Coordinates of C-alpha atoms and ligand atoms in Angstrom, one line a residue:
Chain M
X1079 CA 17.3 64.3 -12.3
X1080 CA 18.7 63.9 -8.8
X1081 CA 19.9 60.8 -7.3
X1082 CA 17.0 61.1 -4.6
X1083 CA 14.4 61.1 -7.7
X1084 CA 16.3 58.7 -9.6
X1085 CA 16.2 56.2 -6.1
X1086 CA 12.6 56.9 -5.5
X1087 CA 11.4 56.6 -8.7
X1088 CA 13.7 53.2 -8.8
X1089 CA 12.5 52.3 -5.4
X1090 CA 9.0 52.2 -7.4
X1091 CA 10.9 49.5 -9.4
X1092 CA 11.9 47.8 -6.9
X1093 CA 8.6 47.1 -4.9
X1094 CA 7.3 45.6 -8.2
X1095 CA 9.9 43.8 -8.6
X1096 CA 10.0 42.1 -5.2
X1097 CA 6.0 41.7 -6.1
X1098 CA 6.8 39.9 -9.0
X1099 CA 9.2 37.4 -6.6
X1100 CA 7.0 36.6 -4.3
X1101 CA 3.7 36.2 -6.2
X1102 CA 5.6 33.9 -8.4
X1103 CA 6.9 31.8 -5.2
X1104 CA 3.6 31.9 -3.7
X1105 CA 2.5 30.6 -6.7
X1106 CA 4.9 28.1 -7.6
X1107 CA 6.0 26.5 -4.8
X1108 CA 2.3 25.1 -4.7
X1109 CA 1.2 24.8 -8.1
X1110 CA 4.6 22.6 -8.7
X1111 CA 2.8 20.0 -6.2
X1112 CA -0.2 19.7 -8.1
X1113 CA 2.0 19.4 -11.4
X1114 CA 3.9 16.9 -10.3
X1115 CA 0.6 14.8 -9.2
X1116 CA -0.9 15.3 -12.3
X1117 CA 2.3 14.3 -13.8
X1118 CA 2.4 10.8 -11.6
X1119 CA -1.8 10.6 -12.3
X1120 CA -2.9 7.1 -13.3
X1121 CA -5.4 8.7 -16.0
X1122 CA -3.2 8.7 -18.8
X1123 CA -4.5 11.9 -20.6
X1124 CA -3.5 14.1 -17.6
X1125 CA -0.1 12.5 -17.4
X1126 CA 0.6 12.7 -20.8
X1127 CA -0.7 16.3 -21.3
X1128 CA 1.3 17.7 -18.0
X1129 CA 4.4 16.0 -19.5
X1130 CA 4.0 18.3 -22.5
X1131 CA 3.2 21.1 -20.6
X1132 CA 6.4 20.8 -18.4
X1133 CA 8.3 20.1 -21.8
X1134 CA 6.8 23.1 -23.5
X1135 CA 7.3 25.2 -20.3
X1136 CA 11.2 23.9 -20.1
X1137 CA 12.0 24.3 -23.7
X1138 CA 10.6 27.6 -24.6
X1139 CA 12.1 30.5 -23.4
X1140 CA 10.1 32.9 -20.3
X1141 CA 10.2 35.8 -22.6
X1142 CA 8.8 34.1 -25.7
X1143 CA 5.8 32.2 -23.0
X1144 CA 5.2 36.4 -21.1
X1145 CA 4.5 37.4 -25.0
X1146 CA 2.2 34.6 -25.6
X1147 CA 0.1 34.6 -22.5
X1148 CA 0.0 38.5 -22.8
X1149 CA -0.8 38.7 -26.4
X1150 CA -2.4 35.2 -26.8
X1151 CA -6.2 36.1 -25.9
X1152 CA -6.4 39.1 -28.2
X1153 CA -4.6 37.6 -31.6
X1154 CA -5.9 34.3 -31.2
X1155 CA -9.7 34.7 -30.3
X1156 CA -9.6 38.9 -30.5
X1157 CA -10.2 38.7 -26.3
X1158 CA -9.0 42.2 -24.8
X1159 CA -9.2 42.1 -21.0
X1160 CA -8.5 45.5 -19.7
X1161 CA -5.0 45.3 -16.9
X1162 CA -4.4 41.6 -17.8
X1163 CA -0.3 43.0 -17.9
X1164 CA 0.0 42.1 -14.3
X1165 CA -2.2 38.9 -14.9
X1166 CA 0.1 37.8 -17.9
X1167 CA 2.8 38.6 -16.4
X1168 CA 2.8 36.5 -13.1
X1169 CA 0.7 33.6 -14.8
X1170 CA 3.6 33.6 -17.2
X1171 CA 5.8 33.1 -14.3
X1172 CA 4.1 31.1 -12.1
X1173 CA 3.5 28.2 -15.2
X1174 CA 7.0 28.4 -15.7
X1175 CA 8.7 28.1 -12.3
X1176 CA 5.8 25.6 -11.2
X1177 CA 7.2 23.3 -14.2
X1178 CA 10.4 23.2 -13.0
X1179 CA 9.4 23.1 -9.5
X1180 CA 7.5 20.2 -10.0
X1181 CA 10.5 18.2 -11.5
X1182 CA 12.9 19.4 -8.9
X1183 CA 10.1 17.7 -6.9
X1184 CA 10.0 14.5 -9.1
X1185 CA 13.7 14.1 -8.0
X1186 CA 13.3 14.9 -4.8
X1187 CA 10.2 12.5 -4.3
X1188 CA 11.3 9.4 -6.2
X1189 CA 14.5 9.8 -4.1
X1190 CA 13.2 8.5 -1.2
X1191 CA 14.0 4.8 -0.7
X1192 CA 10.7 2.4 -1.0
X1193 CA 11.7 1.6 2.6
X1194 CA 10.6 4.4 3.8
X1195 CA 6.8 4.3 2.5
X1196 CA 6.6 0.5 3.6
X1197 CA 7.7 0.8 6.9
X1198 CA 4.8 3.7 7.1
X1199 CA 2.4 1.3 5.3
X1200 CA 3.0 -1.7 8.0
X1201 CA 3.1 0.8 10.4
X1202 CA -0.6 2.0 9.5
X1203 CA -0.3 5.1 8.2
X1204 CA -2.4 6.5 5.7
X1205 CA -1.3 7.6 2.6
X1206 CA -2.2 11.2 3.6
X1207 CA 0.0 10.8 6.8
X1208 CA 2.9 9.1 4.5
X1209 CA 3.7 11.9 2.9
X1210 CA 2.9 14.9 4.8
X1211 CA 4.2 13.2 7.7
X1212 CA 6.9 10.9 6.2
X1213 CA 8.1 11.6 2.9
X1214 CA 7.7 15.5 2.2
X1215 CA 10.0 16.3 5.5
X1216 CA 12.7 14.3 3.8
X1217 CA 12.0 15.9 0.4
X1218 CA 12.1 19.3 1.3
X1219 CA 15.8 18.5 2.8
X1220 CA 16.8 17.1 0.1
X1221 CA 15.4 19.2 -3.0
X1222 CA 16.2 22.7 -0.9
X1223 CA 20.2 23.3 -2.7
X1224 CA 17.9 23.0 -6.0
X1225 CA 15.3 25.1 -4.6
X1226 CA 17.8 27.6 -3.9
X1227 CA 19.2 28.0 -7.6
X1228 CA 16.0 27.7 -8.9
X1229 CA 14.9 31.2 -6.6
X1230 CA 17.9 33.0 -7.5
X1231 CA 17.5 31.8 -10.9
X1232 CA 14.2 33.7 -10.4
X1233 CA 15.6 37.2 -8.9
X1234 CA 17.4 37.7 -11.9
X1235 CA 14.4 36.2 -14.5
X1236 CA 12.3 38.9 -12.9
X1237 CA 13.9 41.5 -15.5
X1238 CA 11.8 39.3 -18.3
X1239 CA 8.9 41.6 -17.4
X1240 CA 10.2 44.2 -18.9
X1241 CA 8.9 42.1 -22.6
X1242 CA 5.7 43.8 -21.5
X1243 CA 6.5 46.9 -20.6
X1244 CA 6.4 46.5 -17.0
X1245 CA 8.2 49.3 -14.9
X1246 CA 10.0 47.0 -12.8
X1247 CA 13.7 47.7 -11.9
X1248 CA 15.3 46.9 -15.0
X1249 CA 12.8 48.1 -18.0
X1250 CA 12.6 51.8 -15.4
X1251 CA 16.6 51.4 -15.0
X1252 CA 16.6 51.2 -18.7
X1253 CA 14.4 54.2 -19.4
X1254 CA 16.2 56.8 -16.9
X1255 CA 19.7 55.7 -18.2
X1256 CA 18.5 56.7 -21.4
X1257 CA 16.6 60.0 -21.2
X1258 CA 19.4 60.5 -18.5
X1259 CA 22.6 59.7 -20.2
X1260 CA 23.4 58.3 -17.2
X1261 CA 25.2 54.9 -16.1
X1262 CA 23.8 55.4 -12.7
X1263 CA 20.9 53.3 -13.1
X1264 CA 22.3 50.3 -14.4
X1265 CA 24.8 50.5 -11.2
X1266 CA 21.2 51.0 -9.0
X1267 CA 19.6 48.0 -10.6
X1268 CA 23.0 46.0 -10.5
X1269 CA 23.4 46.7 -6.7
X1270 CA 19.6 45.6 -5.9
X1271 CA 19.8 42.6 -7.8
X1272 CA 22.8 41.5 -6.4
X1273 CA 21.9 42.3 -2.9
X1274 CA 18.5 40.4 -3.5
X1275 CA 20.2 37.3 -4.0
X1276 CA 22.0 37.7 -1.3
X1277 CA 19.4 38.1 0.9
X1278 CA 17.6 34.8 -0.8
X1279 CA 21.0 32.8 -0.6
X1280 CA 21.5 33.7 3.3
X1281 CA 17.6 32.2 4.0
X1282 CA 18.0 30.1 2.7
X1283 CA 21.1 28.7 3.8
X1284 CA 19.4 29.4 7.1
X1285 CA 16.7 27.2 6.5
X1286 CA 19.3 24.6 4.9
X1287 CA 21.5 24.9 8.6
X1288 CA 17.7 24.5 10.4
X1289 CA 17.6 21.2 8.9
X1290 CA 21.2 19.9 9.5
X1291 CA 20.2 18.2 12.5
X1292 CA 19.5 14.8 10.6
X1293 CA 20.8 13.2 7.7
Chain A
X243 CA -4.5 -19.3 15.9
X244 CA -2.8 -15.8 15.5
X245 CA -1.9 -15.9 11.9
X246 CA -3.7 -18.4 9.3
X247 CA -2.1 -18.1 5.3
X248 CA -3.4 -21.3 3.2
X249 CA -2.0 -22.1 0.3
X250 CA -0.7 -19.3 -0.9
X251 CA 0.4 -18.2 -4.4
X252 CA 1.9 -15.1 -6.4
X253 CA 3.7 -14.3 -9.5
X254 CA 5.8 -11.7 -10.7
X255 CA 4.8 -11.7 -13.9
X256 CA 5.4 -15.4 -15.6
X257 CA 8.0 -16.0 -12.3
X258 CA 6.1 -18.2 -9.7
X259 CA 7.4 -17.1 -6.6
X260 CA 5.0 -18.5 -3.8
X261 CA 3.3 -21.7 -5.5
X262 CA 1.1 -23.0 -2.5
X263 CA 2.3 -22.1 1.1
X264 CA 0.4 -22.5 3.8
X265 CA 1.3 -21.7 7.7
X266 CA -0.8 -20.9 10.7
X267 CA 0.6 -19.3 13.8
X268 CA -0.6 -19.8 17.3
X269 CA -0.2 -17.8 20.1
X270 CA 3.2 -17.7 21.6
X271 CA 4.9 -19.6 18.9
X272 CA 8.1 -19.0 17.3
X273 CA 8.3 -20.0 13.7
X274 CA 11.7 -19.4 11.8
X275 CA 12.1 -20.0 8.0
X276 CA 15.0 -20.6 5.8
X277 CA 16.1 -21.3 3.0
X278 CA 18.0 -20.1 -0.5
X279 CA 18.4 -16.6 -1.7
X280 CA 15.2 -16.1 -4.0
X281 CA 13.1 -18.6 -2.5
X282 CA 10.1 -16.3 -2.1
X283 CA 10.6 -16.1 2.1
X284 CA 10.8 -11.9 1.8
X285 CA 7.9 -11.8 -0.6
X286 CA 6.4 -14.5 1.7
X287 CA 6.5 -12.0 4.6
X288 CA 5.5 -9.1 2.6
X289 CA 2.3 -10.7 1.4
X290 CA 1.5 -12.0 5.4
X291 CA 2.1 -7.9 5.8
X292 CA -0.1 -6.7 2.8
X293 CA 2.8 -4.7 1.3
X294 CA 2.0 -7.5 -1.7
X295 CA -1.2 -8.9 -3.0
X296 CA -1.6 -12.9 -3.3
X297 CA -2.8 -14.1 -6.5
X298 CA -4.6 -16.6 -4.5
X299 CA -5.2 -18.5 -1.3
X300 CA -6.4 -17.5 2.6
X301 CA -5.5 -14.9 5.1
X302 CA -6.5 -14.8 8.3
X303 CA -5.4 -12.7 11.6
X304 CA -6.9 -13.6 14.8
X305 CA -9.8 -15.9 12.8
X306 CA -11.0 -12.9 11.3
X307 CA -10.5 -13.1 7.2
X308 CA -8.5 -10.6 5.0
X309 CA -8.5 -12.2 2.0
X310 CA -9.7 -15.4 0.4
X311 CA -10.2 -17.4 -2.9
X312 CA -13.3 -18.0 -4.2
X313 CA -14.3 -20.7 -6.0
X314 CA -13.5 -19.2 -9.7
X315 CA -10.3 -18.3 -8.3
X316 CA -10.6 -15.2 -8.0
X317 CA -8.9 -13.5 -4.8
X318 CA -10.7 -10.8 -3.0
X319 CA -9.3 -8.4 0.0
X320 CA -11.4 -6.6 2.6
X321 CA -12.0 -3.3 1.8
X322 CA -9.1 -0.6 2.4
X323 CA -10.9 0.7 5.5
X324 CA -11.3 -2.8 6.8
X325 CA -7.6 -3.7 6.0
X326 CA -6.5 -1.2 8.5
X327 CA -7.8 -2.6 11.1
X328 CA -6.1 -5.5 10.6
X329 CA -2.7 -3.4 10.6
X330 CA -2.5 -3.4 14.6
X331 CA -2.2 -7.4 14.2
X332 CA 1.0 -7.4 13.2
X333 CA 4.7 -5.1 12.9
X334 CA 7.3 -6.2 10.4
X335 CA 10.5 -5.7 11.2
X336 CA 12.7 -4.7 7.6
X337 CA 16.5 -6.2 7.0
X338 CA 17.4 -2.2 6.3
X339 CA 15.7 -0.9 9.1
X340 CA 13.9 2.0 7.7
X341 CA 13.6 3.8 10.5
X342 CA 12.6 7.5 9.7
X343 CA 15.4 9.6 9.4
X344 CA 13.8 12.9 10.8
X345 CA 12.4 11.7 13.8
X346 CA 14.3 11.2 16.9
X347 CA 14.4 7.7 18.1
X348 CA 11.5 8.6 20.5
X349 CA 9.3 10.0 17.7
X350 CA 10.0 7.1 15.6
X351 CA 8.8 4.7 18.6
X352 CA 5.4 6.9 19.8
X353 CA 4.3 8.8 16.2
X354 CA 2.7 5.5 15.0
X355 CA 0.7 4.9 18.4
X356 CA -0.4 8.7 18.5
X357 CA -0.9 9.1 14.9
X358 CA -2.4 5.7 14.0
X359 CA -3.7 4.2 16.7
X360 CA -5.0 7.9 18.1
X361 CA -3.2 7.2 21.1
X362 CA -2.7 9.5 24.1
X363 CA 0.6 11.5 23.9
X364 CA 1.7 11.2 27.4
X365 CA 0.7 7.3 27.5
X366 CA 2.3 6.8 24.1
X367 CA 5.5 8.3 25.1
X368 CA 6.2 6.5 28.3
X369 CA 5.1 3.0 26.3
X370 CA 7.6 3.8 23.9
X371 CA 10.3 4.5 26.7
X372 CA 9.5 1.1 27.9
X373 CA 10.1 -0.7 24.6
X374 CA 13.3 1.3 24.0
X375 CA 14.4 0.3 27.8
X376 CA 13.6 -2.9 26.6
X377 CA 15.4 -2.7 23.6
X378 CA 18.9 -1.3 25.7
X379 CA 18.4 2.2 24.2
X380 CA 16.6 4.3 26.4
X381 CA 19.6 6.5 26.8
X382 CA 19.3 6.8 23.5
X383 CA 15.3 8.2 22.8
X384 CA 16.5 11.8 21.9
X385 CA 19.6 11.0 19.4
X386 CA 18.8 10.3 15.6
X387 CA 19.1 7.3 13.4
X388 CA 22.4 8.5 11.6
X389 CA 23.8 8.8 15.3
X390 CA 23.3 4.8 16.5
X391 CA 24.9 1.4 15.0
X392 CA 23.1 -0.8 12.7
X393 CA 22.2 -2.9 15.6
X394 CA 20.6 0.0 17.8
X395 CA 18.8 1.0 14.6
X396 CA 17.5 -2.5 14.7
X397 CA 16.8 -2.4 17.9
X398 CA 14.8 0.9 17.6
X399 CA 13.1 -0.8 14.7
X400 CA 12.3 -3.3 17.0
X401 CA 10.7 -1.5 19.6
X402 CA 8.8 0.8 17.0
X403 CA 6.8 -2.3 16.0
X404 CA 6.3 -3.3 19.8
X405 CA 5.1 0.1 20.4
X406 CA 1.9 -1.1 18.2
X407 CA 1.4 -3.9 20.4
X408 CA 1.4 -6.8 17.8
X409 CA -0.4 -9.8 17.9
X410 CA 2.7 -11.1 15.9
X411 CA 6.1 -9.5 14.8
X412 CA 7.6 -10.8 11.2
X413 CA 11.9 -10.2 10.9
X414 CA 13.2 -10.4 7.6
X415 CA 16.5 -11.2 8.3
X416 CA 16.9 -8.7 11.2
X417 CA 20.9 -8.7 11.2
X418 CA 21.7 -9.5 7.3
X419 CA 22.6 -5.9 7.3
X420 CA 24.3 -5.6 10.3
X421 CA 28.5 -6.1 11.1
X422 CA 28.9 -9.9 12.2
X423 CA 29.9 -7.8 15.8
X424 CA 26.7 -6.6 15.5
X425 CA 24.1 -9.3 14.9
X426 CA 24.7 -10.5 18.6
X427 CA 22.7 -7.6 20.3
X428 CA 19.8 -8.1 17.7
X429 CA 19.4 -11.6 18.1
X430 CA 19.6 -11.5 22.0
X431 CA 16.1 -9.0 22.1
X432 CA 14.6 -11.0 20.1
X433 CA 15.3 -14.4 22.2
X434 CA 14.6 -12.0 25.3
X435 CA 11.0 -11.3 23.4
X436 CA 10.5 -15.5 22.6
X437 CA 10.9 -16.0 26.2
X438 CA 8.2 -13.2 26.6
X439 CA 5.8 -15.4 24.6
X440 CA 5.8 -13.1 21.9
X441 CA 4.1 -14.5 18.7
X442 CA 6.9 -14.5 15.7
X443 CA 7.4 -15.1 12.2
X444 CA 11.6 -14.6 11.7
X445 CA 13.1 -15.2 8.2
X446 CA 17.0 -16.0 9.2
X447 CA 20.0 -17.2 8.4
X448 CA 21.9 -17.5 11.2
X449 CA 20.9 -21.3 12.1
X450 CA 22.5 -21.8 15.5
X451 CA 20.0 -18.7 16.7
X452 CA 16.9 -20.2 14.4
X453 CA 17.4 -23.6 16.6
X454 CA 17.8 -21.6 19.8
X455 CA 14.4 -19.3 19.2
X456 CA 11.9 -21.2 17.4
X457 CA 9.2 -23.7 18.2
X458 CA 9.2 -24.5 14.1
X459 CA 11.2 -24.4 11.5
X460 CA 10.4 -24.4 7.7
X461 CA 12.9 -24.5 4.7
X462 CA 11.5 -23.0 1.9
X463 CA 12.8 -23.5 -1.4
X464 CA 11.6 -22.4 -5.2
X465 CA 8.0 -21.1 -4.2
X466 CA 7.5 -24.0 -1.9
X467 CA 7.9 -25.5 1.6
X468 CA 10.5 -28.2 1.2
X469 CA 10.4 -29.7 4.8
X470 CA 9.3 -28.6 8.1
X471 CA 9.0 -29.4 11.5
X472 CA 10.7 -29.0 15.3
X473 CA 14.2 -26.8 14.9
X474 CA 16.1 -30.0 15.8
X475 CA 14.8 -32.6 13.2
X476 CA 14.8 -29.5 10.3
X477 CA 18.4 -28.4 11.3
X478 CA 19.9 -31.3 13.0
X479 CA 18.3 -34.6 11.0
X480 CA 16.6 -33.5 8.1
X481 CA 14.6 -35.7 5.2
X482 CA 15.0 -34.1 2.7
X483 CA 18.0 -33.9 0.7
X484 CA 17.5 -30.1 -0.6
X485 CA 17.3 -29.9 3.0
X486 CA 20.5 -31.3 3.3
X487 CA 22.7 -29.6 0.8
X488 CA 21.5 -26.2 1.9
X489 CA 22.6 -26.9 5.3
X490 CA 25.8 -28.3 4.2
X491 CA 26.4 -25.4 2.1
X492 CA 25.6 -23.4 4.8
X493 CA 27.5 -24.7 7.7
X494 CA 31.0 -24.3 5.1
Ligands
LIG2426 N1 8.6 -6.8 -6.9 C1 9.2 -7.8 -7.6 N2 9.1 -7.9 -8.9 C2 9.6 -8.9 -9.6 N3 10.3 -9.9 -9.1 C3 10.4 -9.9 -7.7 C4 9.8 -8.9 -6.9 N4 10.1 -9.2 -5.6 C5 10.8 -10.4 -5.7 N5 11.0 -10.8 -6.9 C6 11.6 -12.1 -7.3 O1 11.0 -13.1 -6.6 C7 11.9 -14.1 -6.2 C8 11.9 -14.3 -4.7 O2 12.3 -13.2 -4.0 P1 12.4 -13.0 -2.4 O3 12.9 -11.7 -2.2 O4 11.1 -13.4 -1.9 O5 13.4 -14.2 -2.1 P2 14.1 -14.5 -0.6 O6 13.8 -15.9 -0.3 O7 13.7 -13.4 0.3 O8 15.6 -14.3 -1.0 P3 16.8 -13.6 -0.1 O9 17.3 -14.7 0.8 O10 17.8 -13.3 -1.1 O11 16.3 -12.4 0.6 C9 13.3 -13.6 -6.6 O12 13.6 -14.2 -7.8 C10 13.1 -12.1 -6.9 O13 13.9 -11.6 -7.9
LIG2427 MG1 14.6 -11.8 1.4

């Protein structure tokens, strides 16, 4: 195999890697919100069961939860849903990172001083315009360094997918190297990770400088 | 009258704070209170603002009623929506400020008018320019918070809750927070704004200012009002002796 066939057949890899990435963001970033709501609900049974659910989703490892929500349907109620890999796979990841989204968020939120929402209050804003306005401004400043670990965190977690035999970079680097006998691979997959996270550590340091100009 | 609260009561829990107070405001008046730490005065204020709810008793802004007791007791506010509109009655002004730290000090002055009050952009703007020239600051509308003194902060604070143009403006102890070097600049816009005729509520300590400013005095104490009365009988000759001590105390 030549490096050319090896790159493209990486590159292949690659996109579905990235795919992974940004699905799971798109995902995440949001559903963490909603988790975190349900999480501060006043009807007990939805704060008490998202509590478990971030516990469960915290305390379990990804690989173990991509097995479950893959294999889950068909062993526990004999469901098969024909291309639910791809499903699986990002609602695996998307749960996940939402969970600990939502408690970066928890921090971020409750870190606001009470200040802040009464002077909104007197000042006649609604509760809508308090925190879009208001609080989340403040939050996203504050929770961003966490954010930040949390996505690189997520670069490197994309390999998981490989559990389910998904040809993303690493299971593909994996393969090749082996029917190859070659090291190449690994140094392909090494390189791409590596320069992924550097791509997500200098946006977001970006972002981080574009919101320097308060404190 | 401006601002009518009638016997007035809340609890935290089994702690009594406010056990009965009554005040009513009239246009143009300048009513200070003071009194010991944990006296209820903050929670007084924040009740007159609806930040807390009474347990029981009367509020009324401009005659119009926002909550009231029936005869079983039992308090009832206006609904949510009406409680709003009650909102442009009155600006509080915090002892930390709590200006918003991602808005310039020109945002902080106009976003309520625009935002709230649905304001026009260009009107709201130059209103709040006139409140921070006002206020000393208008060389100051594009810096942020972190970048000014406690007692430009206040001041911005200040002319944020003038922006609303309040029927009446609450202090809770506007300079507590501030450098002694500080306090002076806070306390001379707010006498600049008594001589305006504008309608206050000020919880102080700083008695030589309370004399100088206010049209009324009350020295609250334990939940209740102790004494009140004109600033120079209340500060200078007072009846009661609770009255007396704290002012002794004080003065040392
Ligand atoms: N949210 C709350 N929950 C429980 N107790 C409270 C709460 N707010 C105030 N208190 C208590 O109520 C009492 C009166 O407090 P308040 O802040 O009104 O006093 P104050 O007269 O403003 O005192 P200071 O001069 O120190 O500001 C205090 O004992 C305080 O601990
Ligand atoms: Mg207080």
């Amino acid at each position: 195999m030549t490096l050319s066939t090896m790159l493209t057949t990486m590159g292949a890899g690659m996109l579905r890697t990235c795919t992974i990435f940004f699905l799971t963001l798109l995902g995440a970033l949001p559903l963490g919100f909603v988790i975190y709501f349900a999480r501060k609900s006043k009807i007990k049974v939805l704060s008490s069961f998202t509590k478990i659910f971030i516990s469960i989703m915290r305390g379990t490892p990804l690989m173990l939860q991509l097995l479950v929500w893959y294999f889950g349907p068909y062993y526990l109620f004999r469901w098969s849903i024909r291309g639910y890999r791809f499903t699986a796979i990002i609602l695996g990841f998307v749960l996940n990172y939402a969970a600990y989204f939502a408690e970066i968020y928890r921090g971020g939120i409750e870190s606001i001083p009470a200040g802040q929402y009464e002077a909104a209050e007197v000042l006649g804003y609604t509760k809508t315009q308090t925190f879009f306005k208001i609080i989340l401004p403040q939050v996203i400043k504050r929770i961003l360094p966490s954010v930040t670990n949390e996505v690189i965190t997520l670069v490197k977690d994309t390999s998981l997918a490989f559990t389910l035999a998904y040809q993303e970079v690493f299971s593909l680097a994996k393969q090749i190297s082996a029917s190859q006998t070659s090291f190449m691979p690994f140094l392909i997959a090494g390189i791409f990770y590596y320069i992924a996270n550097y791509a997500v550590a200098f946006a977001m340091e970006r972002f981080e400088k574009a919101l320097d100009y308060y404190k | 009258m401006i601002l009518e609260m009638n016997d007035i009561k809340k609890s935290f829990g089994n702690l009594n704070v406010l056990r009965g107070i009554s005040l009513n405001v009239d246009k143009g008046e300048v009513v200070s209170i003071i009194g010991p730490s944990g006296g209820g005065k903050s929670t007084f204020l924040r009740c007159a603002t609806f930040l807390e709810n009474i347990d029981s008793g009367e509020i009324k802004y401009m005659g119009k009623t926002a909550a009231s007791t029936d005869e079983y007791g039992n308090c009832h506010y206006v609904s949510a929506q009406e409680l709003r509109e009650f909102k442009s009655c009155y600006g509080l002004v915090f002892q930390q400020f709590n200006l918003f730290p991602h808005y310039s000090v020109l945002k902080n002055v106009m976003d309520a008018p625009v935002a709230v009050q649905k304001r026009d952009k260009s009107e709201a703007a130059e209103t709040a320019m006139e409140m921070l020239r006002k206020m000393g600051l208008e060389s100051k509308a594009d810096s942020y918070p972190y970048q000014l003194s406690g007692g430009q902060q206040q001041r911005v604070a200040i002319a944020r809750a003038l922006a609303l143009r309040p029927e009446i403006l609450f202090f809770d102890e506007p300079t507590s927070a501030l450098d002694p070097e500080l306090t002076g600049e806070v306390l001379r816009v707010i006498k600049q704004l008594a001589e305006e005729n504008m309608t206050m509520v000020i919880v102080t300590h700083e008695m030589p200012f309370a004399k100088a400013v206010s049209n009324h005095v009350i020295f609250m104490d334990g939940g209740v009002i102790v004494e009140q009365g004109a600033p120079e009988k209340v500060l200078g000759d007072p009846n009661e002796e609770r009255t007396k001590s704290f002012l002794r105390n004080y003065s040392q």
